[in-house]
GROMACS .gro file of C-alpha atoms in nm:
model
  349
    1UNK     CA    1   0.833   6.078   1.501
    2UNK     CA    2   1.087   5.794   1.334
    3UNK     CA    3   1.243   5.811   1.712
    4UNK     CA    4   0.951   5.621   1.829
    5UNK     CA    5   0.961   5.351   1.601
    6UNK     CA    6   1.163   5.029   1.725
    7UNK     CA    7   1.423   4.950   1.470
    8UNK     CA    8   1.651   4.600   1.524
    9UNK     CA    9   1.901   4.439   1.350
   10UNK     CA   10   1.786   4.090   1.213
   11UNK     CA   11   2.070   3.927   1.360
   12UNK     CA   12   2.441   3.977   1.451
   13UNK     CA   13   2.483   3.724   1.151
   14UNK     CA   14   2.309   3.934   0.871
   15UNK     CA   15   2.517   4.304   0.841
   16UNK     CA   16   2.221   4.433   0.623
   17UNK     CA   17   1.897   4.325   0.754
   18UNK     CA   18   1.646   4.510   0.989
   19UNK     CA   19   1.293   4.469   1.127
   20UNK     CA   20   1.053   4.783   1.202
   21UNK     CA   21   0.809   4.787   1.437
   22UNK     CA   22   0.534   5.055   1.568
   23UNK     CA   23   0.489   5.208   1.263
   24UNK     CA   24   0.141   5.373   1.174
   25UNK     CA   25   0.071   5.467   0.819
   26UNK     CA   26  -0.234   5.652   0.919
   27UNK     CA   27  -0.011   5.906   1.121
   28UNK     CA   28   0.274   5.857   0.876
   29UNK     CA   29   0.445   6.189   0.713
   30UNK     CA   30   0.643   6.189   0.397
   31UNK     CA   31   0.977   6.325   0.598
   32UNK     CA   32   0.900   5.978   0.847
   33UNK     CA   33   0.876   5.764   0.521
   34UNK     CA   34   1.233   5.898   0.386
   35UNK     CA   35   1.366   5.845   0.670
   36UNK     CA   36   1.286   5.506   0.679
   37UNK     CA   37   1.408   5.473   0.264
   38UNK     CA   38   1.733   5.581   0.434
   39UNK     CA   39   1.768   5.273   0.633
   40UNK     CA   40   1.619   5.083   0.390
   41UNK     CA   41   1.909   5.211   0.204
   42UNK     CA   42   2.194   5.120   0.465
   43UNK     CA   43   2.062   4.793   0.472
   44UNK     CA   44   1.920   4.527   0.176
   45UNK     CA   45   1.657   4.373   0.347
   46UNK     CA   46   1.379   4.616   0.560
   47UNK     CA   47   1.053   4.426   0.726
   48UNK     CA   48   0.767   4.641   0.867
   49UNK     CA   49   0.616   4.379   1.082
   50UNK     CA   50   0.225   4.445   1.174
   51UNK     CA   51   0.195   4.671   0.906
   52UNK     CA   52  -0.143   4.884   0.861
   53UNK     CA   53  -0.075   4.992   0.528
   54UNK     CA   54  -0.366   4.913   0.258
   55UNK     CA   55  -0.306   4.734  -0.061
   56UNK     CA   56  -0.446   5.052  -0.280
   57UNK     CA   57  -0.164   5.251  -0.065
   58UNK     CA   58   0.137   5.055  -0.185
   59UNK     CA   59   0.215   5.255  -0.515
   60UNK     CA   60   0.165   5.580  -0.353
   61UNK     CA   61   0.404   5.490  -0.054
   62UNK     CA   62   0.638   5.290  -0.279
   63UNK     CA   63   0.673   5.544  -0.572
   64UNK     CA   64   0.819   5.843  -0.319
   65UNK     CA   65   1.130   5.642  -0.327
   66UNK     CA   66   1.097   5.617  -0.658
   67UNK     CA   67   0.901   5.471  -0.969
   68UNK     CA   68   0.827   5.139  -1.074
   69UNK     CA   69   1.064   4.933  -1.238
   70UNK     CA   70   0.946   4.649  -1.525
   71UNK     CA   71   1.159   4.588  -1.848
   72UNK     CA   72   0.912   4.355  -2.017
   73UNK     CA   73   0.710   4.537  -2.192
   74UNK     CA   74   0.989   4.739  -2.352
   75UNK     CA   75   1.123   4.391  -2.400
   76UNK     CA   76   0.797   4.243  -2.607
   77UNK     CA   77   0.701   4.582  -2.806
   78UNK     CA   78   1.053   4.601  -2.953
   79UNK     CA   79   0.957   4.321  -3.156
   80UNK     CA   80   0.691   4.550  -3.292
   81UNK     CA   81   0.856   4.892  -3.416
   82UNK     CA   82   0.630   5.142  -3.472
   83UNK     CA   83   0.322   4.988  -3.286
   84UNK     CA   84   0.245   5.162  -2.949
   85UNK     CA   85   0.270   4.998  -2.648
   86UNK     CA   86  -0.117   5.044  -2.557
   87UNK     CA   87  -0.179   4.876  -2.924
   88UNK     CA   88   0.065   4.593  -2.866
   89UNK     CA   89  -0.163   4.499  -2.558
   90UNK     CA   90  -0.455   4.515  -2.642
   91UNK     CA   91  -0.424   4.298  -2.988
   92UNK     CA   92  -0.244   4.082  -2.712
   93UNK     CA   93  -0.589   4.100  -2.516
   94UNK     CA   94  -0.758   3.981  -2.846
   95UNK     CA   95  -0.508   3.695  -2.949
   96UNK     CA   96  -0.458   3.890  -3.239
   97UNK     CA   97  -0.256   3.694  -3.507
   98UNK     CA   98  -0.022   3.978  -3.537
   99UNK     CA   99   0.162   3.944  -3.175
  100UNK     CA  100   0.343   3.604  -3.125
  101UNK     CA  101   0.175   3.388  -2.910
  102UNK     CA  102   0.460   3.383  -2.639
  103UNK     CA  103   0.386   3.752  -2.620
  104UNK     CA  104   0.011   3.707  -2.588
  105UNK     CA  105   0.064   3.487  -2.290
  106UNK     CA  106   0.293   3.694  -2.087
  107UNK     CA  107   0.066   4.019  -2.120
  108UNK     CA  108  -0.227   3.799  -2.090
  109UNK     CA  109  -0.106   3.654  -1.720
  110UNK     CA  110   0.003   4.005  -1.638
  111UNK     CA  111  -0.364   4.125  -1.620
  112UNK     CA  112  -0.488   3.847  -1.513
  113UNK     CA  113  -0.250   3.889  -1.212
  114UNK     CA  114  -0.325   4.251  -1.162
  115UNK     CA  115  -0.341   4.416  -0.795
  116UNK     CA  116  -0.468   4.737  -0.709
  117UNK     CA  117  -0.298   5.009  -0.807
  118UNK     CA  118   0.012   4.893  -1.012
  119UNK     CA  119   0.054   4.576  -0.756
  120UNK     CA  120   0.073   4.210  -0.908
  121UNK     CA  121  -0.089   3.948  -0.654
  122UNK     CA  122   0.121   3.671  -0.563
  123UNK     CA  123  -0.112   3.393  -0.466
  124UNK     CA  124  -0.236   3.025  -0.577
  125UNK     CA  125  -0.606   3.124  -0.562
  126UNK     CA  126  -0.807   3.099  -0.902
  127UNK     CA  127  -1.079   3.246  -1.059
  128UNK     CA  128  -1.401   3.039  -1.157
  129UNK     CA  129  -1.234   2.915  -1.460
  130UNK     CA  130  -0.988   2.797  -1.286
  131UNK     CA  131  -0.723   3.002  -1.387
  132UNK     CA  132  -0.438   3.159  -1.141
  133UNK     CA  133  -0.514   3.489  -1.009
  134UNK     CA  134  -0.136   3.545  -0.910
  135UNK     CA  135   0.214   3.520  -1.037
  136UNK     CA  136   0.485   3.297  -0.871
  137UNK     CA  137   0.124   3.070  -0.790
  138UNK     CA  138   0.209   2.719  -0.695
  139UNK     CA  139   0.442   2.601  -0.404
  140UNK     CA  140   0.772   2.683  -0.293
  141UNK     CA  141   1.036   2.921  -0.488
  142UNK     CA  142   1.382   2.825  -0.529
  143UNK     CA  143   1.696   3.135  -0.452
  144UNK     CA  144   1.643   3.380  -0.734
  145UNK     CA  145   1.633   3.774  -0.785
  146UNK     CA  146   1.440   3.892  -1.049
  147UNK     CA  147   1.551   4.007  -1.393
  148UNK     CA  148   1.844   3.883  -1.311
  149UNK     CA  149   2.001   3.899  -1.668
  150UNK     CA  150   1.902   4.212  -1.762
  151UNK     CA  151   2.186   4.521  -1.717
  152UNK     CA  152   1.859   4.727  -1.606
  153UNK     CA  153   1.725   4.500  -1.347
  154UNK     CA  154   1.484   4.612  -1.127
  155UNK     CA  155   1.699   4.751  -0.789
  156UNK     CA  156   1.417   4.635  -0.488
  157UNK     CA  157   1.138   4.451  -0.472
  158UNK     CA  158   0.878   4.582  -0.215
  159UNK     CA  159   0.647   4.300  -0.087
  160UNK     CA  160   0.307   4.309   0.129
  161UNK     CA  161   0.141   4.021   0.337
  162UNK     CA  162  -0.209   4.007   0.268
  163UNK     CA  163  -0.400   3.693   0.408
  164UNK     CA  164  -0.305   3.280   0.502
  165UNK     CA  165   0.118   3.407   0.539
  166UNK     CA  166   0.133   3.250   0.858
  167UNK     CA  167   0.322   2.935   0.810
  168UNK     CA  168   0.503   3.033   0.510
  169UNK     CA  169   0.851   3.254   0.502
  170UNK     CA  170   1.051   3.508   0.238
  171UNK     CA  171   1.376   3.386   0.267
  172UNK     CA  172   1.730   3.613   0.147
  173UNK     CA  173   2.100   3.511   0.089
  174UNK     CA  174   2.303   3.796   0.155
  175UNK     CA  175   2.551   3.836  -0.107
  176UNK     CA  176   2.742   4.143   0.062
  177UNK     CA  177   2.824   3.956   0.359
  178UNK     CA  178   2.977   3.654   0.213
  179UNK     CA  179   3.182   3.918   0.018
  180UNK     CA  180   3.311   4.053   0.283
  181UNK     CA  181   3.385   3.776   0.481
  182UNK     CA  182   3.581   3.598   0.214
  183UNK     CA  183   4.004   3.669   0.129
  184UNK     CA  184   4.105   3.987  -0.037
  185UNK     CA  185   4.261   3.766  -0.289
  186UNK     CA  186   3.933   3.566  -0.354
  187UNK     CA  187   3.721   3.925  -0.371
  188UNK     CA  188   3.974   4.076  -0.608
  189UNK     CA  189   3.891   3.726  -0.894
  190UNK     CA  190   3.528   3.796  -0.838
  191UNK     CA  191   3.562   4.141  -0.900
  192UNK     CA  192   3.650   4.057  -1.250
  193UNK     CA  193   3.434   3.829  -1.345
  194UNK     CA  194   3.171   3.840  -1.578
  195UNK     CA  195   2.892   3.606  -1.534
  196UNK     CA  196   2.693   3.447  -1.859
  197UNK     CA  197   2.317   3.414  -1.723
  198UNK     CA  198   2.077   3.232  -1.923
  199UNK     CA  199   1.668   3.122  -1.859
  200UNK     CA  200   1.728   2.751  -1.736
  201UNK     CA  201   1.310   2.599  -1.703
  202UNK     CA  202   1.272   2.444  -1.336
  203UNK     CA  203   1.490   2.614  -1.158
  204UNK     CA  204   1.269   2.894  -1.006
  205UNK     CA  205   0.972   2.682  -0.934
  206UNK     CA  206   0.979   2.342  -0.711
  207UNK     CA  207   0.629   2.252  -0.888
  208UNK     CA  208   0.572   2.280  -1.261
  209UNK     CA  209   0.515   2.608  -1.353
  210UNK     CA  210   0.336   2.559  -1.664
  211UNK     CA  211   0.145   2.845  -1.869
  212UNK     CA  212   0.382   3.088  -1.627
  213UNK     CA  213   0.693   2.947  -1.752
  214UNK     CA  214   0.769   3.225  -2.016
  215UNK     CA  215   0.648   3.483  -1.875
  216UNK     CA  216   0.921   3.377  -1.582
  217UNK     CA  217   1.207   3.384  -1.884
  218UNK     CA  218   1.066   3.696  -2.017
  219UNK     CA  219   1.078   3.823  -1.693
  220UNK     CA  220   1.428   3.675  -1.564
  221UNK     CA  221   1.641   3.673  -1.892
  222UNK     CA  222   1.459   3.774  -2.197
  223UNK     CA  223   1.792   3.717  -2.392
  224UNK     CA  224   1.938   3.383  -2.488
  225UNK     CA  225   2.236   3.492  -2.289
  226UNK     CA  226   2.343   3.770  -2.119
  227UNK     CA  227   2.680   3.919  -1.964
  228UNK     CA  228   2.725   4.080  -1.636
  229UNK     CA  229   2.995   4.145  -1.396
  230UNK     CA  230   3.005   3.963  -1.109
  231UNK     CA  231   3.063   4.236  -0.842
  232UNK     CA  232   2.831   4.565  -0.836
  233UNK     CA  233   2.660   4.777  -0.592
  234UNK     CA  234   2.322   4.814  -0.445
  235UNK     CA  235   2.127   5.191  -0.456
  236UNK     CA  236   2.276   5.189  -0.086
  237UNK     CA  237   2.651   5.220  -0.254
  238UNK     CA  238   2.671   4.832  -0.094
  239UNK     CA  239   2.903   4.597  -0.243
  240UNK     CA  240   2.840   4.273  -0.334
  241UNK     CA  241   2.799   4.023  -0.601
  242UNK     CA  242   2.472   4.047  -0.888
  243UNK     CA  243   2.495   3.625  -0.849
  244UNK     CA  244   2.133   3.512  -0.942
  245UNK     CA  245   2.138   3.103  -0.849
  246UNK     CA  246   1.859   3.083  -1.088
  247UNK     CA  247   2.012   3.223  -1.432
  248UNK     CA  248   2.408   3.200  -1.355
  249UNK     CA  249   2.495   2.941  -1.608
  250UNK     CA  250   2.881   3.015  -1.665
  251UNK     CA  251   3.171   3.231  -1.629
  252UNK     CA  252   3.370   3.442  -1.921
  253UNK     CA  253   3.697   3.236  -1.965
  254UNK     CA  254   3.613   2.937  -1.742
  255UNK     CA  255   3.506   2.575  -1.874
  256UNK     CA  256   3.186   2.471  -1.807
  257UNK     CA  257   3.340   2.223  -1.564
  258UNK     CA  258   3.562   2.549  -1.374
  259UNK     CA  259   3.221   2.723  -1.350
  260UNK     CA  260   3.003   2.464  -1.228
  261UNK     CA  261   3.248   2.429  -0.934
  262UNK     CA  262   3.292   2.793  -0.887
  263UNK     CA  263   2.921   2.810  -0.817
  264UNK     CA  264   2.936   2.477  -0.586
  265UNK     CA  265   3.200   2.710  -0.375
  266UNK     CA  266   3.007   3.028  -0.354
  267UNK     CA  267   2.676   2.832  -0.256
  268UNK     CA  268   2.800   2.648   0.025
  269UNK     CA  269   2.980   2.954   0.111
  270UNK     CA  270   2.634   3.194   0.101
  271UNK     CA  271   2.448   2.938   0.239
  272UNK     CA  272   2.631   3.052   0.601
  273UNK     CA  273   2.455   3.349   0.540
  274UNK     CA  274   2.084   3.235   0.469
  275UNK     CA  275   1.804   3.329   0.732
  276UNK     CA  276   1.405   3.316   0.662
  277UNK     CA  277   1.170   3.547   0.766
  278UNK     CA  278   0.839   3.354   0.881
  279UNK     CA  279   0.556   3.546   0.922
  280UNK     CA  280   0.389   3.572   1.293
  281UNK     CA  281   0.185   3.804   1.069
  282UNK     CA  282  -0.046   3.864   0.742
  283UNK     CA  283   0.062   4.192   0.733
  284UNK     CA  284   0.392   4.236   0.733
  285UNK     CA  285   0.568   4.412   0.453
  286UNK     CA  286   0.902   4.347   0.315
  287UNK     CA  287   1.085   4.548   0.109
  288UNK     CA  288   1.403   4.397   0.004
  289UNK     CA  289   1.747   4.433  -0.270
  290UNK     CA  290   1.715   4.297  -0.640
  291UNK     CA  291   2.091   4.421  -0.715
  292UNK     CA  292   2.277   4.189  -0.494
  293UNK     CA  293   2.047   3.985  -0.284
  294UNK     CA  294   1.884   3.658  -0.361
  295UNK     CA  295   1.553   3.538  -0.164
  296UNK     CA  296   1.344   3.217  -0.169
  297UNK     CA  297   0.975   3.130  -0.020
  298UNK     CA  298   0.884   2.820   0.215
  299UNK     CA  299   0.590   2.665   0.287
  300UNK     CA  300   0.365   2.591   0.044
  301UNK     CA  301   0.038   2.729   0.218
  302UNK     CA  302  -0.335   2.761   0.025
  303UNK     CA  303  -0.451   3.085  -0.005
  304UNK     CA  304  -0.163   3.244   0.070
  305UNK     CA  305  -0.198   3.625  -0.094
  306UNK     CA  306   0.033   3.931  -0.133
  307UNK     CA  307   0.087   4.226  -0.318
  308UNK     CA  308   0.431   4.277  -0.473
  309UNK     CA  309   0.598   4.585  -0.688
  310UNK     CA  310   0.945   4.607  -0.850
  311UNK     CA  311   1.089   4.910  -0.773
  312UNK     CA  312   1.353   5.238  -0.836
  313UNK     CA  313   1.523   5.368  -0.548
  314UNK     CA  314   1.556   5.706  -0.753
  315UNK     CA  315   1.524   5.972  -0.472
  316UNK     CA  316   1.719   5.786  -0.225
  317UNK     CA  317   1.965   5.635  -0.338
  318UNK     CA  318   2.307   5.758  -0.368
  319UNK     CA  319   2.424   6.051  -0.607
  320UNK     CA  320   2.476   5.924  -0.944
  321UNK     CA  321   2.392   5.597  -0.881
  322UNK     CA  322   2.490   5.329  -1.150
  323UNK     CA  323   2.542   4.946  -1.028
  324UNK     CA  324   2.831   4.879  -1.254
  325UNK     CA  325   3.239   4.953  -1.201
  326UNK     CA  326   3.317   4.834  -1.539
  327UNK     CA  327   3.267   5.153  -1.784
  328UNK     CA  328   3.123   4.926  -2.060
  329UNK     CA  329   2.839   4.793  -1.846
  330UNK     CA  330   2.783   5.124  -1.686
  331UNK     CA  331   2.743   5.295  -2.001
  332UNK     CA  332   2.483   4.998  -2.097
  333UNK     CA  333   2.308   5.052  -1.816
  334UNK     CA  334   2.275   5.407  -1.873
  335UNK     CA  335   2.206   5.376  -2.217
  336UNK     CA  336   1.949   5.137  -2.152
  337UNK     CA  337   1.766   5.297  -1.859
  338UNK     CA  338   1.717   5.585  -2.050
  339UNK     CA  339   1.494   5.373  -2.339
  340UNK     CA  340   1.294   5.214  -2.028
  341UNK     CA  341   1.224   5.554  -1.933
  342UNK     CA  342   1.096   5.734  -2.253
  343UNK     CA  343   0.941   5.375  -2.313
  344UNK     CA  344   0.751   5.422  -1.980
  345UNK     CA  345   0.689   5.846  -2.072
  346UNK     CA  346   0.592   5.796  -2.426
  347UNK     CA  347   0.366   5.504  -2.352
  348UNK     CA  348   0.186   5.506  -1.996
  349UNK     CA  349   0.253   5.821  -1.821
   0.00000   0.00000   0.00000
């Protein structure tokens, strides 16, 4: 039963981070696995340490919370109206003349970093022709969250140890926290701000990313710019701030010079509420918040392989869920979930 598995706050530090232990997905029922998306839900960050779960098993586990979540490929076929998805691939596949080149290198790396099941790998290990097997390959990763600048960003991020993760760590900044530490005066300015994000090259990566590089912008902020409020929620009804240090590139009514020191003050401030998780395992399996939590990864180790999947919290998270306050971005986001979803239906399912 979910009474016999050992459940502990991270810290006294971090309000919304816990670590699981004694589960056994061999014995594990669907009512013990919603019960655990419920926490997951109170909290941002969830880590089943020593976890038993097989890589094939990830989208089956994963998906009863709710479905994958990737906006690319609505992203590159809307250059192609008319052209089904499946057709936009595989000319991709070919290099066919027809899809732009930046195109046929994203879709390209995404099979070529294909994990059972609907997983990506996330690994440095290449195949004979010396190609990357894995996304996010090479060294260390800077703070991010992922599709940062996009209204309909993916809400979690569900990630699972593999082999060689000993010695290397997922880190998170906890957004929520500093927000509620701060003054009521300070949290009322943040809650109206919007934030321009735009794809800024080298700041996801400490090594070159190379051939990756675009598929990272497609991925993070297909848009030249994009506007988002500062303040939203997470699935969980949290509050906190959608504050990607990798995209955030300026404020709506601030100079350049007012922004830049804006975002000098909210780093140092978040950076009292950093903490890294290094694994004592290969196994351990991480599912964290995309809304309103950044993370990071230390220690650049060889070999190093895991399986990750953006995710929907969809049948736990709370009624009527929508991450925005401000009706204009909340009807975007509806309006724009709803063409990721017949995009998804009319394409793959």
């Amino acid at each position: 039963t979910i009474e016999r598995i050992l459940i502990m706050k991270v810290s006294s530090k971090h309000n919304y981070a816990v670590y699981i232990d004694d589960v056994d997905f061999n014995h594990m029922t669907d009512d013990q696995w919603m019960e655990i998306g419920k926490i997951h839900m109170n909290n941002l960050v969830t880590i089943i340490r020593d976890c038993n779960v097989e890589p094939k098993e990830v989208t089956n586990w994963v998906t009863k919370w709710g479905p994958l979540r990737y906006s690319g490929m609505l992203n590159i076929c809307s250059h192609y109206p008319g052209v089904p998805a499946k057709e936009v691939i595989s000319k991709a596949i070919r290099s066919d003349p027809s899809i732009k080149p930046e195109h046929v290198d994203v879709i390209k790396q995404r099979f070529k970093t294909k994990g059972p099941n609907g997983t990506q790998r996330v690994t440095d290990i290449k195949d004979k022709r010396g190609d990357y097997t894995g996304i996010f390959p090479d060294g260390e990763l800077k703070w991010h969250s992922n599709e940062a600048g996009n209204h309909i960003f993916a809400p979690g991020v569900a990630l699972l140890g593999n082999q060689n993760m000993k010695g290397s760590s997922t880190g998170f900044l906890e957004t929520a926290t500093f927000y509620e530490n701060i003054s009521e005066s300070f949290r009322s300015e943040l809650d109206d701000m919007i934030v321009i994000h735009r794809h800024k090259p080298g700041m996801l990566h400490v090594k070159d990313l190379g051939d990756q590089d675009e598929m990272m912008r497609i991925n993070m902020n297909p848009e030249p710019e994009s506007y988002l409020p500062m303040v939203i929620q997470s699935p969980g009804g949290i509050k906190g701030m959608h504050y990607s240090i990798n995209t955030v590139d300026g404020i709506v009514g601030m100079s350049k010079a007012e922004s830049n020191k804006l975002f000098q003050d909210i780093n140092m401030g978040l950076h009292s509420f950093k903490w890294d998780h290094w694994y004592e395992n290969d196994n351990d399996w991480l599912f964290f918040d995309n809304s309103i939590t950044n993370h990071r990864r230390l220690g650049d180790i060889p070999g190093r392989l895991a399986f990750r999947i953006q995710q929907g919290y969809d049948n736990i998270q709370i009624k009527d869920y929508n991450p925005y306050f401000q009706k204009e971005h909340a009807d975007i986001y509806d309006t724009k979930l709803n063409e990721l979803n017949t995009f998804m239906a009319e394409n793959f399912d």
